[in-house]
Amino acid sequence: MSFEFTKENLEKFEETLKRYPQKRAALLPALWLVQEQQGWISPESMETLAKLLGLTPAYIYETATFYTMYNMKPIGRHHIQVCNSVCCCLRGSEETVGYLKKKLEIEVGESTQDGRFHLSTVECLGSCGTAPMMQIDNDYHEDLTEEKIDQILEKLK
Amino acid sequence: MEMILSKNWNVPDQKKIDVAIKNGAYASLKKIFKMKREEVIEEVKNSGLRGRGGAGFATGLKWTFIPKENLSSGRQDKKPVYLINNLDESEPGTFKDRAIVEKDPHMMIEGMIIAAYAIGSHTAYIYIRGEYYKQWEIIEEALQEARKKGFLGKNILGSGFDLDIYQHRGAGAYICGEETALLSSLEGGRGYPRIKPPFPAIAGAWGCPTIVNNTETLANLPFILNEGAAAYKKFGTEKSPGTKLMSASGHINKPGVYEVEMGLPIRTFIEEHLGGVWKNHKLKAVVPGGSSFAPLTAEEAWATNLDFESCAAAGTSLGSGGFYVMDETTCMVRLLCFTSKFYAHESCGQCTPCREGTGWVDQVIKRIEKGHGRERDLQLLQDVCKNMMNGRTICVFADAAAMPVLGFLKKFGKEFEEHVKLGRCPHTVSLRGA
Ligand SMILES: Cc1cc2nc3c(=O)[nH]c(=O)nc-3n(C[C@H](O)[C@H](O)[C@H](O)COP(=O)(O)O)c2cc1C
Ligand code: SF4
Ligand code: FES
């Protein structure tokens, strides 16, 4: 399956190019656009970006894989990222991870069978004062309790 | 007390530019455009402002490192100069730059305009960590508003000064907060730190003179230019003037972001601002400046103040103000496992002592925590850490990974020995406490 930006995203991409003195700098924003459009960074999308930016697909792969937020594989519809870093652990993030594993019946790094959720643990998200916390897609959910987690997941289809 | 950065944080809709302007936002611009660049730098130098990104480097002095031919007013700029607002904020324990964006983004933008004017930059970037998506949206909106009002773009307020500000989103890599890694990432590559010198002020983004400043540093500038260096120096201590945003977390009753005057005793901070240690427990330790630094024992903490000198004298650092508290029930070995996991995960992998060292440290500490530690492991940890420090690597990430390990071993070494001797963790409760 080849990859093309939607018309809207192509415009956004071209807008981004104007912000930098060199084309290559638009790579991170372009990868974000790809991920927004199809949820992950497919090999085909890297080939398309390579043409648009005058880079090699290998360079793009090498760069994208350096960063943890680009999904190099398709994942569940909703990406649950629980912070299990230094400060969150002081306020029970391990219990939060344990609860989610049990509730979703998956291990960290796995997706639910129905493809609805993918569970990850991540390092500090800048939310230590409201720990335990998780990020689902673009949203932060803070001061978590088991009831709160139930309610939040309930709403996500 | 009326503080500098947080004074309008409780104003409803302070994010909106009209509300912000009513509260004084962008007032400093009229003033600075009547000043020469050098005069703005001089004012910031006189204020004694020190960088809030972790190292506490004098801000005005840093700006003077931009080559003269780029700095002097009136002359044709030789190369473009770039200003970068470091909003990568990823040091565990730190969430104060996020508060600035959420509560008063225009103060940060105004600060960027001042800094850009002072260093002769016409293009500035905000490097924002990828996870801060909502914050990215807030800033996009605020930048648009500022453009509409003529505070950004061409010929700002008729001054002849042009400035564009763009956001550049990171994608999850702690190391991109290090200024040269940030530049590599901005240019569209892996976030690899670069050898210094050359320093960014000489050859930064795209080989051009570049100043990287932390978000909080920049947010201090409107006050300094409006009220003057002398007014700024009324806050804080002689060598650490002003206030500091502290991100407080861990075993306390009232976590959150607090603006405190530099020099505030840690005891006052914990007891009065943070509502004390939670569950009526006793204090065991404090890390005042983020996970990269050594902890203070309760006794040391009670004798230390929140300013650069006092923290340094106590063998730690005020760092980025990531202040976290551990109560008497905390297993320090287990806690250190979380710290070493972080550094092993985040090393960029370019330098052998760092890549291998952070991995070893992580494995050995895990082993001790699980009860499989050997007596010689404690010495091994020290040796590996010492081999990571003091200029053996491209950047100081390796030092940042080693310092907490050495600090915890020095101050809570008994707990590590106990784990080894017993062959298990003597603690029965999780880090969250009983
Ligand atoms: C590993 C590492 C991570 C860093 N992360 C950040 C960060 O997230 N935000 C920040 O402002 N500075 C960070 N710094 C410091 C920057 O390199 C740089 O010194 C700072 O942004 C300069 O701004 P200031 O002079 O205003 O403090 C980091 C440094 C290191 C070594
Ligand atoms: S010290 Fe570590 S993080 Fe810094 S450049 Fe070397 S390997 Fe990368
Ligand atoms: S440690 Fe979890 S948000 Fe900072």
XYZ file of C-alpha atoms and ligand atoms in Angstrom:
634
model
C 0.000 0.000 0.000
C 1.577 3.245 -1.048
C 1.310 6.318 1.084
C 0.129 9.776 0.098
C -0.643 12.706 2.353
C -4.234 13.877 2.270
C -4.651 17.253 0.604
C -4.951 18.946 3.967
C -1.862 17.269 5.359
C 0.131 18.014 2.231
C -0.652 21.678 2.765
C 0.419 21.407 6.380
C 3.617 19.714 5.280
C 4.402 22.465 2.806
C 3.704 25.072 5.450
C 6.198 23.343 7.745
C 8.939 23.465 5.122
C 8.833 27.256 5.211
C 9.784 27.317 8.870
C 13.292 26.008 8.472
C 16.326 27.029 6.443
C 16.824 23.369 5.434
C 14.327 20.801 4.236
C 15.602 17.997 6.458
C 14.396 19.863 9.556
C 10.831 19.172 8.485
C 11.347 15.444 9.073
C 10.041 15.250 12.640
C 6.938 17.314 11.883
C 6.376 15.253 8.722
C 6.552 12.020 10.697
C 3.992 13.453 13.100
C 1.697 14.164 10.184
C 2.053 10.612 8.913
C 1.247 9.224 12.325
C -1.756 11.519 12.658
C -3.039 10.356 9.308
C -2.634 6.588 9.661
C -1.613 5.836 13.240
C 1.876 4.558 12.501
C 4.968 5.033 10.369
C 4.764 2.466 7.576
C 7.703 1.617 5.278
C 5.744 3.096 2.371
C 5.275 6.376 4.207
C 9.016 6.588 4.752
C 9.570 6.175 1.038
C 7.122 8.947 0.311
C 8.773 11.236 2.848
C 12.182 10.393 1.433
C 11.075 11.713 -1.958
C 9.446 14.789 -0.500
C 12.452 15.686 1.638
C 15.306 14.533 -0.553
C 16.475 11.970 2.017
C 16.913 8.214 1.886
C 14.313 5.877 3.413
C 17.132 4.405 5.523
C 17.918 7.803 7.007
C 14.279 8.316 7.864
C 14.010 4.890 9.468
C 17.153 5.472 11.462
C 15.867 8.806 12.714
C 12.294 7.740 13.434
C 13.381 4.720 15.481
C 15.476 6.933 17.754
C 12.284 8.430 19.162
C 9.862 6.469 21.306
C 6.680 8.214 20.211
C 6.672 7.179 16.584
C 4.893 3.857 16.230
C 6.857 1.704 13.840
C 4.066 -0.885 13.911
C 0.295 -0.477 13.901
C -0.960 -0.475 17.479
C -4.341 -0.553 19.174
C -6.831 2.247 18.564
C -6.053 3.867 21.877
C -2.533 4.010 23.194
C -2.424 3.898 26.977
C 0.916 5.094 28.309
C 1.320 4.849 32.047
C 4.154 6.788 33.585
C 6.141 4.368 35.695
C 9.077 6.642 36.347
C 10.886 7.895 39.436
C 8.261 10.169 40.974
C 5.132 8.353 39.900
C 6.362 5.169 41.562
C 6.317 7.038 44.874
C 2.586 7.503 44.460
C 1.597 4.070 43.266
C 2.223 3.852 39.523
C 3.212 0.192 39.847
C -0.226 -0.589 41.205
C -1.753 1.377 38.318
C 0.189 -0.689 35.785
C -0.851 -3.875 37.589
C -4.493 -2.864 37.567
C -4.481 -2.070 33.844
C -2.776 -5.354 33.004
C -5.403 -7.259 34.922
C -8.301 -5.254 33.564
C -7.212 -5.462 29.933
C -5.795 -8.979 30.264
C -2.606 -8.017 28.459
C 1.021 -7.455 29.304
C 2.840 -4.160 28.864
C 3.731 -3.775 25.177
C 0.674 -5.699 23.986
C -2.662 -4.787 22.423
C -6.061 -6.122 23.379
C -7.508 -8.761 21.039
C -10.194 -6.398 19.766
C -7.479 -3.852 18.892
C -9.067 -1.291 21.170
C -6.163 -0.647 23.538
C -2.393 -0.841 23.509
C -0.587 -0.646 26.859
C 2.862 0.868 27.387
C 4.817 2.135 30.339
C 6.840 5.273 29.798
C 9.294 7.533 31.580
C 8.384 10.823 33.271
C 5.652 12.706 31.424
C 5.922 15.923 33.425
C 2.933 15.102 35.550
C 4.617 13.896 38.727
C 2.568 16.174 40.965
C -0.652 14.486 39.884
C 0.593 10.899 39.979
C -0.355 8.208 39.244
C -1.129 9.243 35.714
C -1.484 7.931 32.195
C -1.603 9.438 28.763
C -4.190 8.034 26.366
C -3.572 9.258 22.828
C -3.131 13.022 23.288
C -4.835 13.334 26.668
C -3.365 13.227 30.152
C -5.397 11.554 32.900
C -4.127 12.389 36.338
C -4.629 11.521 40.023
C -5.814 8.083 38.933
C -7.814 5.670 41.043
C -9.188 2.317 39.927
C -12.705 3.763 39.630
C -11.404 6.647 37.577
C -9.570 4.292 35.229
C -12.761 2.259 34.767
C -14.705 5.386 33.853
C -12.072 6.672 31.450
C -11.715 3.395 29.552
C -15.473 2.939 29.429
C -15.780 6.078 27.295
C -13.206 4.973 24.711
C -14.526 2.776 21.949
C 3.833 37.602 48.508
C 3.387 38.961 45.004
C 5.741 36.850 42.949
C 7.210 37.198 39.499
C 6.122 34.272 37.371
C 2.933 33.069 38.983
C 1.306 36.377 39.791
C -1.474 35.895 37.248
C -1.857 32.149 37.447
C -5.180 32.415 39.211
C -6.661 34.924 36.795
C -9.426 33.259 34.775
C -8.610 33.261 31.037
C -5.084 34.574 31.518
C -4.225 32.447 28.478
C -6.222 34.856 26.289
C -4.170 37.728 25.020
C -6.640 40.493 25.885
C -6.797 39.368 29.479
C -3.025 38.984 29.600
C -2.497 42.479 28.159
C -4.822 43.921 30.797
C -2.506 42.351 33.343
C 0.559 43.902 31.799
C 1.644 41.387 29.174
C 3.810 42.733 26.343
C 4.276 46.067 28.164
C 8.039 45.614 28.141
C 8.203 45.685 24.344
C 7.679 49.442 24.049
C 10.532 49.872 26.447
C 13.042 47.503 24.880
C 12.583 48.791 21.359
C 13.822 52.148 22.628
C 16.922 50.459 23.994
C 19.969 49.164 22.157
C 20.462 45.406 22.145
C 23.522 45.827 24.334
C 21.475 47.727 26.878
C 18.937 44.924 27.122
C 21.748 42.428 27.646
C 23.289 44.723 30.266
C 20.003 44.893 32.178
C 19.699 41.103 32.193
C 23.329 40.788 33.263
C 22.715 43.216 36.125
C 19.669 41.287 37.257
C 21.895 38.294 38.003
C 19.372 35.968 36.299
C 20.712 32.432 36.062
C 19.423 29.743 33.729
C 16.590 27.630 35.081
C 17.251 24.645 32.807
C 19.495 22.944 35.327
C 22.979 24.402 35.226
C 22.280 27.884 36.585
C 24.484 29.604 34.031
C 24.314 33.430 33.948
C 21.833 34.327 31.211
C 23.146 37.768 30.245
C 26.698 36.479 30.037
C 25.640 33.595 27.803
C 24.071 36.044 25.386
C 27.352 37.949 25.024
C 28.961 34.817 23.563
C 27.142 35.495 20.299
C 29.899 36.762 17.965
C 30.285 40.535 18.027
C 29.537 41.059 14.359
C 26.132 39.497 14.936
C 25.466 41.359 18.135
C 26.219 45.002 17.517
C 23.233 47.143 16.660
C 22.954 48.763 13.292
C 25.426 46.533 11.520
C 24.431 44.068 8.876
C 24.034 40.653 10.535
C 26.680 38.244 9.276
C 24.789 35.022 9.844
C 21.272 34.469 11.086
C 21.066 34.073 14.857
C 18.603 31.617 16.352
C 16.873 31.654 19.698
C 15.551 28.411 21.099
C 13.131 28.061 23.955
C 13.920 24.716 25.571
C 10.529 23.293 26.524
C 11.606 19.683 26.422
C 11.111 19.331 30.187
C 11.774 15.626 30.719
C 13.852 15.432 33.881
C 11.914 13.154 36.238
C 10.325 15.308 38.895
C 10.066 18.434 36.767
C 6.774 19.875 35.505
C 7.102 23.622 35.976
C 7.565 24.757 32.374
C 4.294 23.035 31.644
C 2.664 25.224 34.320
C 3.997 28.391 32.659
C 2.435 27.317 29.354
C -0.867 26.301 30.883
C -1.265 29.344 33.114
C 0.419 32.253 31.364
C 1.803 31.444 27.902
C 2.084 35.078 26.848
C 4.647 35.739 29.557
C 6.852 33.124 27.904
C 6.306 34.552 24.416
C 7.059 38.074 25.620
C 10.246 36.731 27.190
C 11.214 35.170 23.867
C 10.700 38.469 22.051
C 12.958 40.216 24.563
C 15.662 37.564 24.239
C 15.444 37.512 20.447
C 15.741 41.278 20.278
C 18.738 41.241 22.616
C 20.676 38.661 20.610
C 19.520 39.855 17.182
C 17.489 36.802 16.289
C 14.677 36.946 13.757
C 13.662 33.299 13.873
C 13.036 31.505 17.137
C 11.879 27.991 17.876
C 10.120 26.438 20.804
C 11.362 22.880 21.181
C 8.461 21.245 23.004
C 8.425 17.631 24.139
C 6.131 15.478 22.023
C 3.944 14.423 24.937
C 2.938 18.023 25.658
C 0.269 17.988 22.964
C -2.322 20.098 24.788
C 0.392 22.548 25.699
C 1.456 22.664 22.055
C -2.107 23.622 21.145
C -2.184 26.339 23.798
C 1.035 27.810 22.423
C -0.140 27.627 18.783
C -3.188 29.630 19.787
C -1.168 32.133 21.817
C 1.324 32.636 18.973
C -1.507 33.319 16.568
C -3.010 35.871 18.912
C 0.357 37.559 19.348
C 0.825 37.721 15.574
C -2.588 39.299 15.148
C -1.738 41.986 17.669
C 1.498 42.772 15.856
C 3.820 41.474 18.590
C 5.279 38.969 16.133
C 6.000 39.168 12.425
C 7.459 42.058 10.480
C 8.270 45.433 11.998
C 6.937 44.676 15.462
C 5.124 47.713 16.899
C 6.833 49.893 14.309
C 10.273 49.133 15.730
C 11.757 47.763 12.535
C 12.443 44.505 14.383
C 11.130 41.278 12.800
C 10.565 38.016 14.595
C 8.855 34.736 13.816
C 8.383 32.025 16.418
C 7.705 28.402 15.466
C 7.140 25.295 17.510
C 9.092 22.134 16.900
C 7.654 19.018 18.512
C 9.974 16.388 19.897
C 8.934 12.746 19.843
C 9.955 11.171 23.126
C 13.649 11.256 23.988
C 14.906 12.759 27.234
C 18.294 13.532 25.757
C 16.779 16.122 23.417
C 16.644 18.487 26.397
C 20.440 18.656 26.282
C 21.067 21.698 24.138
C 23.223 20.166 21.408
C 21.012 17.062 21.163
C 18.119 19.461 20.829
C 19.854 21.099 17.880
C 20.419 17.731 16.189
C 16.752 16.956 16.658
C 15.669 20.375 15.417
C 17.698 19.826 12.265
C 15.833 16.602 11.576
C 18.122 13.903 12.916
C 18.548 11.585 15.846
C 18.875 13.497 19.104
C 22.621 13.049 19.332
C 24.577 15.483 21.499
C 27.587 17.122 19.870
C 31.025 17.777 21.221
C 31.504 21.236 22.720
C 33.251 23.458 21.716
C 32.041 24.864 19.478
C 29.307 26.085 21.803
C 25.894 26.782 20.293
C 26.416 30.530 20.707
C 29.163 30.268 18.068
C 27.934 27.377 15.925
C 24.501 26.089 16.861
C 21.484 25.407 14.688
C 22.585 24.948 11.052
C 26.033 26.127 12.087
C 24.731 29.566 13.038
C 24.994 31.397 16.376
C 22.248 30.039 18.632
C 21.095 30.669 22.165
C 19.203 27.933 23.961
C 17.345 29.069 27.046
C 14.958 27.271 29.327
C 11.294 28.310 29.312
C 11.366 29.535 32.909
C 14.513 31.572 32.252
C 12.732 33.339 29.400
C 9.587 33.895 31.444
C 11.609 35.935 33.937
C 12.591 38.509 31.313
C 9.401 40.615 31.118
C 9.651 41.407 34.825
C 13.342 42.249 34.581
C 12.838 44.622 31.667
C 9.678 46.197 33.080
C 10.759 46.670 36.648
C 14.514 46.794 36.214
C 17.387 44.690 37.429
C 17.372 46.285 40.883
C 13.737 45.313 41.492
C 14.527 41.763 40.423
C 17.462 41.520 42.763
C 15.222 42.337 45.696
C 14.065 38.751 45.406
C 16.236 35.846 46.383
C 19.837 35.704 47.524
C 22.839 37.646 46.354
C 24.131 34.912 44.063
C 20.767 33.388 43.197
C 18.477 36.337 42.638
C 14.794 36.020 41.851
C 12.362 33.233 42.433
C 12.332 29.583 41.413
C 9.477 27.435 40.256
C 9.609 24.220 42.221
C 7.793 21.109 41.002
C 6.957 19.208 44.160
C 6.009 15.544 44.163
C 6.344 12.301 46.090
C 5.317 11.699 49.673
C 3.835 15.080 50.532
C 0.346 16.344 51.225
C 0.159 19.039 48.565
C 2.122 18.270 45.412
C 2.208 20.877 42.649
C 4.170 23.777 41.188
C 5.178 26.522 43.622
C 7.001 29.763 43.012
C 9.331 30.379 45.927
C 11.863 33.055 46.641
C 15.385 31.708 46.163
C 16.901 30.905 49.517
C 13.728 29.546 51.104
C 14.652 26.894 53.690
C 13.613 23.413 52.605
C 11.981 22.970 55.992
C 9.673 25.926 55.417
C 8.920 24.696 51.922
C 7.895 21.245 53.097
C 6.074 22.234 56.238
C 4.313 25.389 55.095
C 3.925 25.132 51.332
C 3.645 21.394 50.810
C 1.508 20.672 53.844
C 4.170 18.417 55.348
C 5.091 14.799 54.697
C 1.989 12.710 54.013
C 0.269 10.320 56.433
C 2.075 12.004 59.318
C 5.172 10.058 58.362
C 8.690 11.221 59.033
C 10.894 12.592 56.273
C 13.565 10.247 54.973
C 15.097 12.078 52.037
C 14.618 14.839 49.498
C 15.916 15.239 45.972
C 15.653 18.984 45.404
C 16.608 19.404 41.769
C 15.431 16.457 39.675
C 16.491 12.839 39.313
C 20.004 13.644 38.060
C 21.251 14.703 41.456
C 22.136 13.266 44.830
C 19.496 13.025 47.555
C 19.657 14.882 50.853
C 18.982 13.002 54.072
C 16.317 14.506 56.302
C 18.968 16.034 58.497
C 20.773 17.580 55.539
C 17.515 18.808 54.047
C 16.619 20.670 57.237
C 19.902 22.565 56.947
C 19.625 23.437 53.253
C 17.938 26.269 51.384
C 16.465 26.417 47.915
C 19.123 28.330 46.015
C 22.027 27.299 43.800
C 24.793 27.862 46.379
C 23.092 26.238 49.333
C 22.188 23.110 47.362
C 25.691 22.877 45.891
C 27.213 23.227 49.347
C 25.051 20.325 50.495
C 26.448 18.151 47.710
C 23.437 18.232 45.421
C 21.939 20.760 43.014
C 18.890 22.958 42.691
C 18.928 21.698 39.081
C 15.600 22.222 37.399
C 13.694 22.357 40.691
C 12.260 18.841 40.462
C 11.721 18.442 44.190
C 10.617 15.007 45.366
C 10.169 13.723 48.817
C 10.542 10.265 50.303
C 9.054 9.284 53.632
C 10.474 6.890 56.205
C 8.879 3.818 54.604
C 10.693 4.230 51.265
C 13.079 1.513 50.135
C 15.976 3.475 48.674
C 17.292 0.525 46.675
C 13.945 0.075 45.014
C 13.665 3.789 44.328
C 17.125 3.840 42.783
C 16.019 1.002 40.479
C 13.544 3.419 38.940
C 16.211 6.063 38.533
C 18.724 3.720 36.908
C 16.050 2.253 34.628
C 15.402 5.769 33.393
C 19.036 6.498 32.525
C 19.616 3.106 30.931
C 16.569 3.733 28.759
C 17.481 7.293 27.804
C 21.213 7.096 27.034
C 21.616 8.032 23.375
C 24.247 5.340 22.981
C 27.027 7.334 21.335
C 29.642 6.984 24.103
C 30.743 3.624 25.469
C 31.094 4.615 29.145
C 27.547 5.961 29.115
C 25.831 3.328 26.970
C 27.458 0.402 28.756
C 27.693 2.084 32.156
C 24.009 2.967 32.453
C 23.119 -0.595 31.435
C 25.450 -2.144 33.987
C 24.336 0.132 36.776
C 20.742 -0.719 36.041
C 21.394 -4.461 36.059
C 23.452 -4.428 39.235
C 20.962 -2.330 41.183
C 18.100 -4.560 40.030
C 20.098 -7.567 41.136
C 20.677 -6.103 44.584
C 17.031 -5.176 44.935
C 15.929 -8.686 44.026
C 18.236 -10.098 46.684
C 20.790 -11.588 44.310
C 23.437 -8.951 45.005
C 27.000 -9.833 45.937
C 29.177 -7.993 48.370
C 31.485 -6.747 45.672
C 28.562 -5.238 43.757
C 28.626 -2.077 45.829
C 32.217 -1.432 44.847
C 31.421 -2.375 41.273
C 28.680 0.249 41.163
C 31.075 2.910 42.400
C 33.720 1.942 39.855
C 31.325 1.946 36.929
C 29.916 5.314 37.993
C 33.315 6.904 38.409
C 34.230 5.755 34.939
C 31.184 7.607 33.584
C 32.014 10.991 35.059
C 34.153 14.050 34.489
C 34.508 14.536 30.800
C 34.764 10.987 29.511
C 31.694 11.414 27.336
C 30.285 13.792 24.746
C 27.679 15.245 27.068
C 27.028 15.344 30.801
C 24.113 12.906 30.653
C 26.544 10.253 31.861
C 27.429 12.375 34.900
C 23.728 12.919 35.506
C 23.191 9.165 35.493
C 26.090 8.499 37.861
C 25.533 11.243 40.432
C 22.321 9.914 41.961
C 23.790 6.408 42.220
C 26.868 7.646 44.064
C 24.691 9.887 46.209
C 22.286 7.139 47.247
C 25.171 4.758 47.945
C 26.949 7.317 50.069
C 23.946 8.323 52.111
C 21.943 5.135 52.279
C 24.705 2.581 51.725
C 23.501 0.604 54.748
C 20.276 -0.254 52.960
C 22.194 -1.633 50.004
C 24.404 -3.726 52.290
C 21.344 -4.979 54.107
C 19.758 -6.150 50.850
C 22.919 -8.024 49.960
C 23.265 -9.614 53.403
C 19.648 -10.656 53.745
C 19.363 -11.765 50.144
C 16.050 -9.953 49.874
C 14.430 -6.575 50.223
C 13.747 -5.970 53.911
C 10.823 -3.699 53.122
C 7.363 -5.132 53.073
C 5.459 -2.188 51.604
C 5.518 -0.768 48.095
C 7.060 2.608 47.341
C 3.656 4.166 47.787
C 3.974 3.314 51.446
C 1.591 1.713 53.869
C 20.739 15.251 29.812
C 20.310 16.676 29.842
C 18.969 17.000 29.750
C 18.548 18.324 29.771
N 17.217 18.595 29.696
C 16.804 19.892 29.707
C 15.418 20.209 29.598
O 14.559 19.337 29.487
N 15.063 21.517 29.614
C 15.988 22.518 29.721
O 15.624 23.687 29.705
N 17.294 22.244 29.826
C 17.730 20.958 29.822
N 19.069 20.689 29.897
C 20.009 21.833 29.943
C 20.283 22.368 28.551
O 21.361 21.646 27.987
C 20.669 23.834 28.563
O 21.733 24.000 29.425
C 19.554 24.752 29.007
O 18.415 24.587 28.231
C 20.028 26.165 28.922
O 19.035 27.040 29.365
P 19.259 28.027 30.591
O 20.613 28.649 30.420
O 18.162 29.005 30.442
O 19.180 27.210 31.816
C 19.501 19.360 29.885
C 20.844 19.029 29.987
C 21.256 17.714 29.975
C 22.709 17.402 30.086
S 27.067 10.841 27.427
Fe 25.451 9.362 27.011
S 23.744 10.625 26.354
Fe 25.573 11.947 26.215
S 26.280 11.707 24.115
Fe 27.341 10.142 25.312
S 26.035 8.296 25.144
Fe 24.810 10.039 24.497
S 7.571 10.561 37.134
Fe 5.660 10.170 36.243
S 5.078 12.054 35.408
Fe 7.033 12.464 36.288
